[in-house]
mmCIF file of C-alpha atoms and ligand atoms in Angstrom:
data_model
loop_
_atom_site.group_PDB
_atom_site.id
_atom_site.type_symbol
_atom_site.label_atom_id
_atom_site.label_comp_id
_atom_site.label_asym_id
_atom_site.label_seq_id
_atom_site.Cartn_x
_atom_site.Cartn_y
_atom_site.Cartn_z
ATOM 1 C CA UNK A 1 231.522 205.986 69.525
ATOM 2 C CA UNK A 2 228.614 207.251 67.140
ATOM 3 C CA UNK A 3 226.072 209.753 68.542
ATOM 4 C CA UNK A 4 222.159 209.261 68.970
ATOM 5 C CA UNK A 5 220.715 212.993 69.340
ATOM 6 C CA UNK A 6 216.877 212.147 70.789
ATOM 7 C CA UNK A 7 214.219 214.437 70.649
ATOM 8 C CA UNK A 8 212.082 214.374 73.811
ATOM 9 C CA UNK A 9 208.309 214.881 73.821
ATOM 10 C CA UNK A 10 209.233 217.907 75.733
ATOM 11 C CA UNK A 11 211.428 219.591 73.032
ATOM 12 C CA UNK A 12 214.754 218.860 74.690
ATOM 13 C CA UNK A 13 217.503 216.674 73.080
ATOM 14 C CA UNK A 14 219.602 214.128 74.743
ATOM 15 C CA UNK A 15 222.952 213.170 73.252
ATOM 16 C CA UNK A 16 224.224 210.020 73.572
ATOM 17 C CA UNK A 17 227.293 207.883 72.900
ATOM 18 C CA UNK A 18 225.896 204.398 71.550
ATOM 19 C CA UNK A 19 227.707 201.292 71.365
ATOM 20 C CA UNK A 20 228.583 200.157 67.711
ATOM 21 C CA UNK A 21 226.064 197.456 66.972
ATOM 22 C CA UNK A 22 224.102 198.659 69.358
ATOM 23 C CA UNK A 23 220.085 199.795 68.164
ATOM 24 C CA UNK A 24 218.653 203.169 68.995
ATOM 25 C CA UNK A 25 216.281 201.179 70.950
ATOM 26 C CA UNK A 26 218.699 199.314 73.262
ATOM 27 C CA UNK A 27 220.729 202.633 74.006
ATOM 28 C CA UNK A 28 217.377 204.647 75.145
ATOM 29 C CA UNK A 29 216.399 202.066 77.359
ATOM 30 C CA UNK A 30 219.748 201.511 79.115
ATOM 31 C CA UNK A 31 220.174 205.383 79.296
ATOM 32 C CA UNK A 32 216.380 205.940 80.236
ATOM 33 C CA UNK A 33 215.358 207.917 77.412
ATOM 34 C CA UNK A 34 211.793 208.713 78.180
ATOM 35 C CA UNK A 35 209.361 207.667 75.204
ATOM 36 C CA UNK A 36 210.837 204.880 73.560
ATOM 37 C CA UNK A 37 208.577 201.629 75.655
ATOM 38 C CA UNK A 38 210.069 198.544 73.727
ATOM 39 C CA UNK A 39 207.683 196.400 75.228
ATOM 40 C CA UNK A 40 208.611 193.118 73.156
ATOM 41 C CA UNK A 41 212.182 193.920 73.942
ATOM 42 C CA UNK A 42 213.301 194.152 70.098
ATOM 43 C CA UNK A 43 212.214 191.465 68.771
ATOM 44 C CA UNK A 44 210.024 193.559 65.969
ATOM 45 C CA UNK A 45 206.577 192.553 67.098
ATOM 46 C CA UNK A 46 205.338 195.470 69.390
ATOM 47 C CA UNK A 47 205.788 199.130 68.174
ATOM 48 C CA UNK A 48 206.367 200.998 70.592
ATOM 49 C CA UNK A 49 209.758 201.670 69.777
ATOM 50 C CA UNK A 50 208.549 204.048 67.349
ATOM 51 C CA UNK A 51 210.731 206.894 66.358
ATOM 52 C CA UNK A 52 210.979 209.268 63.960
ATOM 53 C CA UNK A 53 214.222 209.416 62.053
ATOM 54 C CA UNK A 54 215.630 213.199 60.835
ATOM 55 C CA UNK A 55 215.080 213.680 57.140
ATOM 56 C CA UNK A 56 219.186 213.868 56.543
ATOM 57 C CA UNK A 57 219.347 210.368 57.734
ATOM 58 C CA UNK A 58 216.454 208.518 56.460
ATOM 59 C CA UNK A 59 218.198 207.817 53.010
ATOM 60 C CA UNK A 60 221.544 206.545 54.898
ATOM 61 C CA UNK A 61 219.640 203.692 56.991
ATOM 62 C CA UNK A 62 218.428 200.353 54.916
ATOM 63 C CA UNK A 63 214.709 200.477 54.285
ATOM 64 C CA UNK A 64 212.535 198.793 56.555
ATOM 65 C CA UNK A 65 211.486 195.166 55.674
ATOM 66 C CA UNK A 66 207.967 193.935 55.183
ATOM 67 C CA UNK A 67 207.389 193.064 58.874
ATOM 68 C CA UNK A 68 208.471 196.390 60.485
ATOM 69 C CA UNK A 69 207.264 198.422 57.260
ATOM 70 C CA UNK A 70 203.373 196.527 58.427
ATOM 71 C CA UNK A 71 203.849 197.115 62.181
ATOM 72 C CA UNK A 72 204.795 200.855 61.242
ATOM 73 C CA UNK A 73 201.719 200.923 59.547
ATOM 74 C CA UNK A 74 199.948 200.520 63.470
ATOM 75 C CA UNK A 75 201.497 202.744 65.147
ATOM 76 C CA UNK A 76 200.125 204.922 67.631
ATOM 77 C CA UNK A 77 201.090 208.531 66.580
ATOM 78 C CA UNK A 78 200.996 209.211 62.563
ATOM 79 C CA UNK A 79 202.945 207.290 60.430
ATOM 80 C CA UNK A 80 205.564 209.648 58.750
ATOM 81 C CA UNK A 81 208.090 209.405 55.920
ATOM 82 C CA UNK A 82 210.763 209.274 58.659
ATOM 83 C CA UNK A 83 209.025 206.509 60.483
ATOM 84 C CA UNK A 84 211.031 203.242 62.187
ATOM 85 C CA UNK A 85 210.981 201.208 64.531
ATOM 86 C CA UNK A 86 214.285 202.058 66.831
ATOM 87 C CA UNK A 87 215.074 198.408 67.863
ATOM 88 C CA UNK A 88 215.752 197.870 64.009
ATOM 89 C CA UNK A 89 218.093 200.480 63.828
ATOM 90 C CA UNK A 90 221.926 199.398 64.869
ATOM 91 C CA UNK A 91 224.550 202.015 65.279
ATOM 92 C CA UNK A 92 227.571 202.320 62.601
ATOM 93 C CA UNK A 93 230.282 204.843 62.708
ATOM 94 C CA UNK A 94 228.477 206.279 59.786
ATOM 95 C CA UNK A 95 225.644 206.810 61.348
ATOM 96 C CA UNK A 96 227.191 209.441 63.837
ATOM 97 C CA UNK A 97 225.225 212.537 64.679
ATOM 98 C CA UNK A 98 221.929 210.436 63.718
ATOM 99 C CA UNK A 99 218.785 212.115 65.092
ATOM 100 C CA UNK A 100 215.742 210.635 65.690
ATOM 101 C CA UNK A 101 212.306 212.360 67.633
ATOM 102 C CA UNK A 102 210.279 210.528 70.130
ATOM 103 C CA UNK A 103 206.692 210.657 69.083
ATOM 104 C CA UNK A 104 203.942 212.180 71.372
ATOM 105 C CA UNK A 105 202.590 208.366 72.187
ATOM 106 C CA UNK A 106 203.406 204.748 71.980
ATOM 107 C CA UNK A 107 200.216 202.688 72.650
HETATM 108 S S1 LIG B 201 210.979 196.975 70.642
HETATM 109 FE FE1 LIG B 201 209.175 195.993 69.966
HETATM 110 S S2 LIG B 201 209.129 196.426 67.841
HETATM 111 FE FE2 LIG B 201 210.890 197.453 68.543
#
């Protein structure tokens, strides 16, 4: 199963096994990953699933559409080039060893 490395606001990294298919969003929350709220659950409407995704990685993960690409743009910590929203994330084989840091706030 592919690897999520998170970045904690703390500095420490959590490694995790995710589910194929499974988002980055839905495998913090059921390992309680501190940082990633997911308030509307996934359904791309809330933000707080913000993460931000390691520069080796960004290019490897399809571009965010118009609707996350505007929500990213009201986020609560600074939008950055590696900027997504987690829940829109879903884990491939290829996307093994992906790394992704938990900003310093969600709302
Ligand atoms: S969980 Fe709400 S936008 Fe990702």
């Amino acid at each position: 199963m592919p690897t999520i490395h998170y970045i904690l606001k703390d500095g420490s990294t959590r490694s995790i096994e995710a589910k194929p298919g499974a988002s980055v969003m839905e495998t913090a929350i059921h390992h309680n990953v501190r940082g990633i709220d997911a308030e509307c659950g996934g359904s791309c409407s809330c933000a707080t699933c913000h993460v931000y995704v390691d520069d080796t990685f960004i290019d490897r993960l399809t571009p965010p559409d118009d609707m996350e690409s505007e929500l990213l743009d009201g986020v609560a910590s600074e939008r950055l080039r590696g900027s997504r929203l987690s829940c829109q994330i879903a884990m491939t084989a290829e996307l093994d060893g992906l790394t992704v840091r938990i900003p310093q706030s969600q709302a």
